C-alpha positions as a printed NumPy array, in Angstrom:
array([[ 115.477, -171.312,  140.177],
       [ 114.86 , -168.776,  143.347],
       [ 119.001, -169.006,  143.976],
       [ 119.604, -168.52 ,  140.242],
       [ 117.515, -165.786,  139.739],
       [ 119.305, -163.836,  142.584],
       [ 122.904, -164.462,  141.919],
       [ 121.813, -163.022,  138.155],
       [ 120.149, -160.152,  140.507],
       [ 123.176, -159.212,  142.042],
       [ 125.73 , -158.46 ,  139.322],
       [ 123.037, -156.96 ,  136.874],
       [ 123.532, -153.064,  137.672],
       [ 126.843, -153.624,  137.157],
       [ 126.956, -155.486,  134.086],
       [ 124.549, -152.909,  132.958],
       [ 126.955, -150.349,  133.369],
       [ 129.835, -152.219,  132.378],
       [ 128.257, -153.093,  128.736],
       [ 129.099, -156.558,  129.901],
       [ 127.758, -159.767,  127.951],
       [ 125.904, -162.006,  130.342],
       [ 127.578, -165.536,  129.235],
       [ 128.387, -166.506,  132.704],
       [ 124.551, -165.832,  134.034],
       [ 123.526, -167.588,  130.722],
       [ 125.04 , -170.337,  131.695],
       [ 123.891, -170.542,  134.817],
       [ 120.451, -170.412,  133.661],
       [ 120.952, -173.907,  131.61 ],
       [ 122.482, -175.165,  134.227],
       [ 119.581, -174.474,  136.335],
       [ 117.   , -175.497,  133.711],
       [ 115.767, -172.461,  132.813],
       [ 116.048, -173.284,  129.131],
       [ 114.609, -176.387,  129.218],
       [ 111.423, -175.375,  131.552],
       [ 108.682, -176.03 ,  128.837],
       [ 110.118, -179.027,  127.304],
       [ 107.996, -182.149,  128.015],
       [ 110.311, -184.758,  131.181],
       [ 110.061, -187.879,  128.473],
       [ 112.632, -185.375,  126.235],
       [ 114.859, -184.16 ,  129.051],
       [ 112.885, -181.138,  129.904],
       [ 110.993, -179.794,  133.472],
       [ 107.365, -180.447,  131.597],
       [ 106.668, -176.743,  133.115],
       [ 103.17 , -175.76 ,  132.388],
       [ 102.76 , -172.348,  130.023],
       [ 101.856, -170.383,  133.249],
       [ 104.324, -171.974,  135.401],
       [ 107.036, -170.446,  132.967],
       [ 105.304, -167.164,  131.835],
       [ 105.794, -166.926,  136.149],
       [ 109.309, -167.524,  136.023],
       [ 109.934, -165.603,  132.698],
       [ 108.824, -162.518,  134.926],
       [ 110.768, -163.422,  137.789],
       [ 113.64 , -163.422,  135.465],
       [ 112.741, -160.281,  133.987],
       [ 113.204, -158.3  ,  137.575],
       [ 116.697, -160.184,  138.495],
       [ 117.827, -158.996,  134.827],
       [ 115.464, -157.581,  132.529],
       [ 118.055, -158.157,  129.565],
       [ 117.738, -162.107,  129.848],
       [ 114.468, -162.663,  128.866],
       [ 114.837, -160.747,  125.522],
       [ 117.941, -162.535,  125.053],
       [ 116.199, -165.672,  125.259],
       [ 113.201, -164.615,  122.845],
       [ 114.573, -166.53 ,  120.028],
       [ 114.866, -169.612,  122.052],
       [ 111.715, -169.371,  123.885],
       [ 109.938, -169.234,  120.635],
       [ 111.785, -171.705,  118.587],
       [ 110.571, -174.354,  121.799],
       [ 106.865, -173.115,  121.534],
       [ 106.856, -173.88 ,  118.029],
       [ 108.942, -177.035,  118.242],
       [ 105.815, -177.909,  121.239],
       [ 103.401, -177.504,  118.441],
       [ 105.007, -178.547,  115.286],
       [ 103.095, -181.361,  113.353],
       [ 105.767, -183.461,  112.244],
       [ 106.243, -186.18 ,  115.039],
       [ 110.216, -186.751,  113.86 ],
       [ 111.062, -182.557,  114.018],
       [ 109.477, -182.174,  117.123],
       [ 110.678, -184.886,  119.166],
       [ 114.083, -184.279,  117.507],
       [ 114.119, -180.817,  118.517],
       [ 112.981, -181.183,  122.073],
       [ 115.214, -183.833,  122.409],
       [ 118.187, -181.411,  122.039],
       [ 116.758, -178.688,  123.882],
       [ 116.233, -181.227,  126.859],
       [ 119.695, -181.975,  126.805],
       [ 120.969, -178.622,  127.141],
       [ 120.992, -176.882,  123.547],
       [ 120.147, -173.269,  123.43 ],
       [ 118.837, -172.129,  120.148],
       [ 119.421, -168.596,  118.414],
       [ 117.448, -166.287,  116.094],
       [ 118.419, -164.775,  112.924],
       [ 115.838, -164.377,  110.585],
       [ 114.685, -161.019,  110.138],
       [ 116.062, -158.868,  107.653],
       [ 116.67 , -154.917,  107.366],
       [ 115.892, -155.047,  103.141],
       [ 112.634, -157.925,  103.494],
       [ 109.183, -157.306,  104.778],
       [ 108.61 , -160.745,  105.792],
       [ 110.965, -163.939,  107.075],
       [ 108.399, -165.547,  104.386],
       [ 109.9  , -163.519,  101.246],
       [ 114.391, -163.493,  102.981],
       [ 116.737, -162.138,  100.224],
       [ 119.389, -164.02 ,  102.05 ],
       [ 120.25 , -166.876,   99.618],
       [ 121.027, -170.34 ,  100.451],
       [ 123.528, -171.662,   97.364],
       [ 126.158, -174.787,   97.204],
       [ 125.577, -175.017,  101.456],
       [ 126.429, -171.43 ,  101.883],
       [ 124.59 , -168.667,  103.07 ],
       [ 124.799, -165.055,  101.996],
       [ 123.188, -162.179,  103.058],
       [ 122.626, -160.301,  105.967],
       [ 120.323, -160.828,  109.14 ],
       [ 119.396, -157.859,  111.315],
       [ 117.693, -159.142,  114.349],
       [ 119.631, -161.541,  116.054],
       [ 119.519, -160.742,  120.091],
       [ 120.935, -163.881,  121.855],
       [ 122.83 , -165.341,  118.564],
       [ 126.055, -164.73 ,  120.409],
       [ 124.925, -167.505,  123.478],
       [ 123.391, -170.232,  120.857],
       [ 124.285, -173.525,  120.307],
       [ 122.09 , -173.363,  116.912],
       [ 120.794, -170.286,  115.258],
       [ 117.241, -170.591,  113.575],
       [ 117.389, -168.647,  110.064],
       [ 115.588, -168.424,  106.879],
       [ 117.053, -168.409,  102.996],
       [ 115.906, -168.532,   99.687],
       [ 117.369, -171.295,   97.475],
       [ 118.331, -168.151,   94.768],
       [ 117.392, -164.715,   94.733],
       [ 113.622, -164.306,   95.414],
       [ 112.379, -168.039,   95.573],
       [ 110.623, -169.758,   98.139],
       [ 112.203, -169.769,  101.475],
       [ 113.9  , -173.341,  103.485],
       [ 113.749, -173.802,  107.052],
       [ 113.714, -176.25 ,  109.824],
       [ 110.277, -176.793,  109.312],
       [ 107.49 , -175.545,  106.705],
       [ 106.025, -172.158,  106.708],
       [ 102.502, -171.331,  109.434],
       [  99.391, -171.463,  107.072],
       [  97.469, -168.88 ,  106.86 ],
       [  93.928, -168.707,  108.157]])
């Protein structure tokens, strides 16, 4: 990860600069693991311990401090795919992300208070509606989003809303 980390190092000034996308230094980072670092070894992944990866997240973060925001989405989407109760989503899900898949975020919303309450609509497979927050979209294999079935209903996803405490 060391040799990774510094060939994203050396160009990152300049890419800065440049306003240039990093989807060469994204790539390396799959190729290197990186994306997979949390994801248990059974499903493809490095079985890297939370610490072990918060570590490496920093390191990350001074080679190219962009990269680790771009990678929020993901990062979260594999912590909650880590805990999700359904056996069949989870392993499904890591699965994937052990083999390579980088996943995106799209879910917030400029008009909605909450990813709970979207005002994006979901209707005959299509979605309309706008997402605002969606940093790292442009380098993912699968983009995580939220929808309403029609205007104001109850919101579908990969997986069933957190309960509240």
């Amino acid at each position: 990860m060391k040799d990774t980390f510094a060939r994203i190092a050396e160009g990152a000034v300049e890419r800065e600069a440049d306003r240039r996308l990093p989807v060469e230094e994204v790539e390396w980072l799959r190729e290197a693991g990186f994306t997979k670092l949390r994801v248990p070894r059974e499903f493809g992944g490095l079985g890297a311990t939370f610490p072990e990866f918060i570590e490496l997240l920093i390191q990350l973060g001074r080679a190219d401090s962009n990269l680790p925001q771009l990678l929020r989405g993901h990062i979260g989407f594999v912590e909650s795919r880590l805990a999700h109760p359904h056996a069949e989503v989870r392993e499904r899900w890591l699965r994937r992300i052990g083999a390579g898949v980088i996943v995106g975020n799209a879910q917030s919303e400029r008009t909605s208070t909450s990813w709970l309450a979207p005002e994006a609509t979901l209707k005959d497979g299509r979605l309309n509606g706008r997402k605002f927050y969606s940093t790292g979209s442009l380098f993912a294999d699968w983009i995580q989003t939220t929808a309403s079935l029609e205007a104001g209903g109850r919101p579908t996803s990969s997986s069933p809303p957190p309960r509240r405490a």
